[in-house]
CSV table of C-alpha atoms and ligand atoms in Angstrom, one decimal:
chain,number,residue,atom,x,y,z
A,1,MET,CA,41.3,119.7,125.3
A,2,LYS,CA,41.4,117.5,122.3
A,3,GLU,CA,37.8,118.9,120.9
A,4,TRP,CA,39.1,122.7,119.6
A,5,ASN,CA,38.9,121.4,116.0
A,6,LYS,CA,35.0,120.0,116.3
A,7,LEU,CA,34.0,123.4,117.9
A,8,ILE,CA,32.5,125.8,114.8
A,9,VAL,CA,32.0,129.4,116.6
A,10,ALA,CA,29.0,131.8,115.6
A,11,LEU,CA,30.1,135.2,114.9
A,12,ASP,CA,25.9,136.4,115.5
A,13,LEU,CA,27.4,140.1,115.9
A,14,ASP,CA,27.0,142.8,113.7
A,15,GLU,CA,29.8,144.6,115.3
A,16,LYS,CA,33.3,144.1,113.2
A,17,ALA,CA,35.5,144.5,115.7
A,18,GLU,CA,33.9,142.1,118.1
A,19,ILE,CA,34.1,140.0,115.2
A,20,PHE,CA,37.9,140.2,115.0
A,21,ARG,CA,38.2,140.0,118.5
A,22,VAL,CA,36.2,136.7,118.7
A,23,VAL,CA,38.6,135.3,115.7
A,24,LYS,CA,41.3,136.4,117.4
A,25,ALA,CA,41.0,134.8,120.6
A,26,LEU,CA,39.5,131.1,119.2
A,27,ALA,CA,41.7,131.2,115.7
A,28,PRO,CA,44.7,130.3,117.5
A,29,LYS,CA,43.0,127.1,118.6
A,30,LYS,CA,42.1,126.2,114.9
A,31,VAL,CA,38.2,126.2,115.7
A,32,LYS,CA,35.7,126.9,112.7
A,33,PHE,CA,33.9,130.4,112.8
A,34,LYS,CA,29.9,130.6,110.9
A,35,ILE,CA,29.0,133.3,109.5
A,36,GLY,CA,25.0,133.8,109.1
A,37,SER,CA,22.8,136.1,108.3
A,38,ILE,CA,23.6,138.3,110.7
A,39,ALA,CA,27.6,139.4,109.7
A,40,PHE,CA,26.5,138.5,105.8
A,41,THR,CA,23.9,140.8,105.7
A,42,LYS,CA,25.8,143.5,107.4
A,43,PHE,CA,29.1,143.0,106.2
A,44,GLY,CA,28.7,140.7,103.1
A,45,PRO,CA,31.3,138.6,100.8
A,46,GLN,CA,34.4,141.1,102.4
A,47,LEU,CA,34.0,139.9,105.9
A,48,LEU,CA,34.5,136.4,104.7
A,49,LYS,CA,37.3,136.8,102.4
A,50,LYS,CA,39.3,138.4,105.1
A,51,ILE,CA,39.0,135.8,107.5
A,52,ILE,CA,39.5,133.0,104.9
A,53,SER,CA,42.5,134.5,103.6
A,54,ARG,CA,44.2,134.0,107.3
A,55,LYS,CA,43.7,129.9,106.2
A,56,ILE,CA,41.1,130.1,108.8
A,57,ASP,CA,37.8,127.8,107.9
A,58,ILE,CA,34.2,129.4,107.5
A,59,PHE,CA,31.0,127.9,107.7
A,60,LEU,CA,28.9,130.5,106.0
A,61,ASP,CA,25.0,129.6,107.1
A,62,LEU,CA,22.1,131.4,104.6
A,63,LYS,CA,20.3,128.4,104.8
A,64,LEU,CA,19.5,128.1,100.8
A,65,TYR,CA,16.0,127.4,100.4
A,66,ASP,CA,14.4,128.2,96.7
A,67,ILE,CA,14.1,127.1,93.4
A,68,PRO,CA,16.5,124.4,92.1
A,69,ASN,CA,17.9,126.9,89.7
A,70,THR,CA,18.4,130.2,92.4
A,71,MET,CA,20.1,127.6,94.9
A,72,LYS,CA,22.4,126.3,92.2
A,73,GLN,CA,23.5,129.6,91.0
A,74,THR,CA,23.8,130.4,94.2
A,75,ALA,CA,25.8,127.8,95.9
A,76,ALA,CA,28.0,128.9,92.5
A,77,VAL,CA,29.1,131.7,93.9
A,78,ILE,CA,29.5,130.2,97.0
A,79,ALA,CA,31.8,127.5,96.5
A,80,GLY,CA,34.3,130.0,94.6
A,81,MET,CA,34.2,132.3,97.7
A,82,GLY,CA,36.5,128.9,99.6
A,83,CYS,CA,34.0,128.8,102.1
A,84,TRP,CA,34.6,125.3,104.2
A,85,ALA,CA,31.0,124.6,104.4
A,86,PHE,CA,27.7,126.2,103.6
A,87,THR,CA,23.6,125.1,104.2
A,88,VAL,CA,20.9,124.5,102.2
A,89,HIS,CA,17.3,123.3,103.6
A,90,ILE,CA,16.4,120.1,103.3
A,91,ARG,CA,13.2,120.6,102.5
A,92,ALA,CA,14.0,122.6,98.9
A,93,GLY,CA,13.3,118.6,97.5
A,94,GLN,CA,15.7,116.3,95.9
A,95,GLU,CA,16.2,118.3,92.7
A,96,ALA,CA,17.5,121.7,94.4
A,97,LEU,CA,19.9,119.7,96.6
A,98,GLU,CA,21.2,117.1,93.4
A,99,SER,CA,22.0,120.6,91.6
A,100,VAL,CA,23.6,122.2,94.2
A,101,ARG,CA,25.8,119.5,94.8
A,102,ASP,CA,26.8,119.1,91.0
A,103,GLU,CA,27.4,122.2,90.5
A,104,VAL,CA,29.7,122.5,93.6
A,105,VAL,CA,31.2,119.8,92.3
A,106,ARG,CA,31.9,121.5,89.3
A,107,VAL,CA,33.0,125.3,90.3
A,108,CYS,CA,35.6,123.3,92.3
A,109,ALA,CA,37.0,121.1,90.1
A,110,ALA,CA,37.5,124.0,86.9
A,111,LYS,CA,38.8,126.7,89.8
A,112,LYS,CA,40.6,124.0,91.0
A,113,MET,CA,39.3,124.6,94.7
A,114,ARG,CA,38.4,122.6,97.8
A,115,LYS,CA,35.0,121.6,97.9
A,116,PRO,CA,32.9,122.7,100.5
A,117,LEU,CA,31.0,120.2,102.5
A,118,ILE,CA,26.8,121.4,101.7
A,119,LEU,CA,25.1,120.4,105.1
A,120,GLY,CA,21.2,120.2,105.2
A,121,VAL,CA,19.1,122.0,107.7
A,122,THR,CA,16.6,119.3,109.3
A,123,GLU,CA,14.5,120.8,111.8
A,124,LEU,CA,15.6,124.1,113.4
A,125,THR,CA,17.0,123.4,117.1
A,126,SER,CA,14.3,126.4,118.7
A,127,GLY,CA,11.7,124.5,118.3
A,128,GLU,CA,10.6,120.5,119.0
A,129,ALA,CA,10.7,117.9,116.8
A,130,ALA,CA,9.8,114.6,116.1
A,131,LYS,CA,13.0,112.6,115.9
A,132,ALA,CA,11.2,110.7,113.1
A,133,LYS,CA,10.8,113.6,111.2
A,134,VAL,CA,14.9,114.6,111.4
A,135,VAL,CA,15.9,111.1,110.4
A,136,GLU,CA,13.5,111.0,107.1
A,137,LEU,CA,15.0,114.2,106.6
A,138,ALA,CA,18.9,113.0,107.0
A,139,ASP,CA,17.4,110.2,104.6
A,140,GLN,CA,16.9,112.9,101.5
A,141,ALA,CA,19.9,114.6,102.5
A,142,ARG,CA,22.0,111.3,101.7
A,143,ILE,CA,20.0,110.1,99.2
A,144,ALA,CA,20.6,113.5,97.2
A,145,GLY,CA,24.5,113.2,98.2
A,146,ILE,CA,25.4,116.3,100.4
A,147,ASP,CA,27.7,116.0,103.0
A,148,GLY,CA,25.6,115.9,106.5
A,149,VAL,CA,23.3,117.7,108.1
A,150,ILE,CA,22.3,120.4,111.2
A,151,ALA,CA,20.4,118.3,113.6
A,152,SER,CA,20.4,118.5,117.5
A,153,ALA,CA,22.3,116.0,119.8
A,154,GLN,CA,18.7,114.1,120.6
A,155,GLU,CA,18.9,112.8,116.8
A,156,ALA,CA,23.1,112.6,116.3
A,157,SER,CA,23.0,109.2,117.0
A,158,ALA,CA,19.8,108.0,115.4
A,159,ILE,CA,21.1,109.1,112.3
A,160,LYS,CA,24.9,108.0,112.7
A,161,ALA,CA,23.7,104.8,113.2
A,162,LYS,CA,20.7,104.8,110.6
A,163,PHE,CA,23.8,105.9,108.2
A,164,ASP,CA,26.9,104.3,109.0
A,165,ASN,CA,28.3,107.5,109.4
A,166,HIS,CA,27.5,108.6,105.7
A,167,LEU,CA,26.9,111.8,106.7
A,168,LEU,CA,28.4,114.6,109.2
A,169,VAL,CA,26.1,115.6,111.8
A,170,ILE,CA,26.6,118.9,113.1
A,171,THR,CA,25.0,119.9,116.2
A,172,PRO,CA,24.0,123.3,117.0
A,173,GLY,CA,22.0,124.2,120.5
A,174,ILE,CA,25.1,123.6,122.9
A,175,ARG,CA,24.4,125.1,126.6
A,176,ASN,CA,26.2,124.6,129.7
A,177,PRO,CA,24.2,123.4,132.7
A,178,LYS,CA,24.4,127.4,134.2
A,179,ASP,CA,24.1,129.1,130.6
A,180,ASP,CA,20.5,131.1,129.6
A,181,LYS,CA,18.8,127.7,126.7
A,182,GLY,CA,17.1,131.8,125.6
A,183,ASP,CA,15.7,131.0,121.8
A,184,GLN,CA,16.8,127.2,121.8
A,185,GLN,CA,14.8,124.3,122.4
A,186,ARG,CA,16.8,121.0,121.9
A,187,ILE,CA,19.8,121.6,123.7
A,188,THR,CA,22.8,119.5,125.3
A,189,THR,CA,26.2,120.1,126.5
A,190,ALA,CA,29.2,119.4,124.4
A,191,GLN,CA,30.4,116.6,125.7
A,192,THR,CA,26.6,114.8,125.8
A,193,ALA,CA,26.7,116.1,121.7
A,194,PHE,CA,29.8,114.4,120.9
A,195,TYR,CA,28.8,111.3,122.9
A,196,GLU,CA,25.5,111.3,120.5
A,197,GLY,CA,27.8,111.2,117.7
A,198,ALA,CA,27.9,114.7,116.7
A,199,ASP,CA,31.2,115.3,114.6
A,200,TYR,CA,30.7,119.1,115.2
A,201,ILE,CA,29.0,121.3,117.6
A,202,VAL,CA,27.7,125.0,117.1
A,203,VAL,CA,28.0,127.5,119.6
A,204,GLY,CA,26.9,131.0,119.4
A,205,ARG,CA,25.8,133.2,122.8
A,206,PRO,CA,27.6,130.5,125.5
A,207,ILE,CA,30.7,132.2,123.9
A,208,ILE,CA,30.2,135.3,122.4
A,209,SER,CA,28.3,136.6,125.0
A,210,LYS,CA,31.3,136.1,127.8
A,211,LYS,CA,33.9,139.1,127.9
A,212,ASN,CA,36.9,136.1,128.3
A,213,TYR,CA,35.9,134.1,124.8
A,214,LEU,CA,39.0,131.9,125.3
A,215,LYS,CA,37.7,130.7,128.9
A,216,ALA,CA,34.0,131.0,127.7
A,217,ALA,CA,35.0,128.0,124.7
A,218,GLN,CA,37.1,125.8,127.4
A,219,GLU,CA,34.2,126.1,129.3
A,220,VAL,CA,31.9,124.4,127.0
A,221,LEU,CA,34.1,121.8,125.7
A,222,SER,CA,34.4,121.1,129.1
A,223,ALA,CA,30.7,120.6,130.3
B,1,LIG,O1,24.0,131.2,120.2
B,1,LIG,P1,23.4,129.8,119.8
B,1,LIG,O2,24.4,129.2,120.2
B,1,LIG,O3,22.5,129.7,120.3
B,1,LIG,O4,23.3,130.1,118.2
B,1,LIG,C1,23.2,128.8,117.5
B,1,LIG,C2,23.5,129.1,116.0
B,1,LIG,O5,23.2,127.7,115.5
B,1,LIG,C3,23.3,130.1,115.4
B,1,LIG,O6,24.1,130.8,114.5
B,1,LIG,C4,21.9,130.0,114.4
B,1,LIG,O7,21.3,130.5,113.3
B,1,LIG,C5,22.6,128.5,114.2
B,1,LIG,N1,21.2,127.6,113.8
B,1,LIG,C6,20.4,126.8,114.6
B,1,LIG,N2,20.0,125.6,114.6
B,1,LIG,C7,19.6,125.4,113.3
B,1,LIG,C8,20.7,125.6,112.2
B,1,LIG,C9,21.7,126.5,112.8
B,1,LIG,O8,20.6,127.0,116.1
B,1,LIG,N3,19.3,124.0,113.1
């Protein structure tokens, strides 16, 4: 299977042992892992540090949405932790996005660290959304000079076509045809998401709710 390196597994779990079971099962495949508000609220930066120290890429999904100064200072802390990527809400506005971008560049140059990707949240995949609105938000992300956006597969090809590959597209809401869609609305299979232009897919429950994480991930990637 060629797309393992495009798979981001959401560690939406509140049990540390379970988190490490998922990491142990899938890290050899060189997937990336997403830590969001559930695991971060419970286990904090220590969890990130432990995983990053094993040379595993971490996507910190805290979806920052605040005034520019607060976002900028938070982004500086995140950049210093050595994450592969993190999220901000595009609706926080141009000034906030630009100050996050400038601060991340500054901190990483000063500390000689790899710059994390700054990813802008468009419309959550748990609701319906107008494609034009998602593309408009992606345009704001591009103007602010951030690296990519979170969008469903239904908007991925429009974003890729319009911005000529200047924005990465990261797509959650991935489900196998037989999976429970849960609270997600704008869903597709992994292969459809890649076909529509997604650079990475984010998958949580279709993998972490299963007993055999490796087999579940294989099933997701081949559907
Ligand atoms: O379990 P499931 O595959 O639905 O997990 C999707 C993950 O992607 C969750 O961690 C969710 O918070 C995140 N996400 C999302 N939609 C967005 C941004 C992030 O589902 N627009």
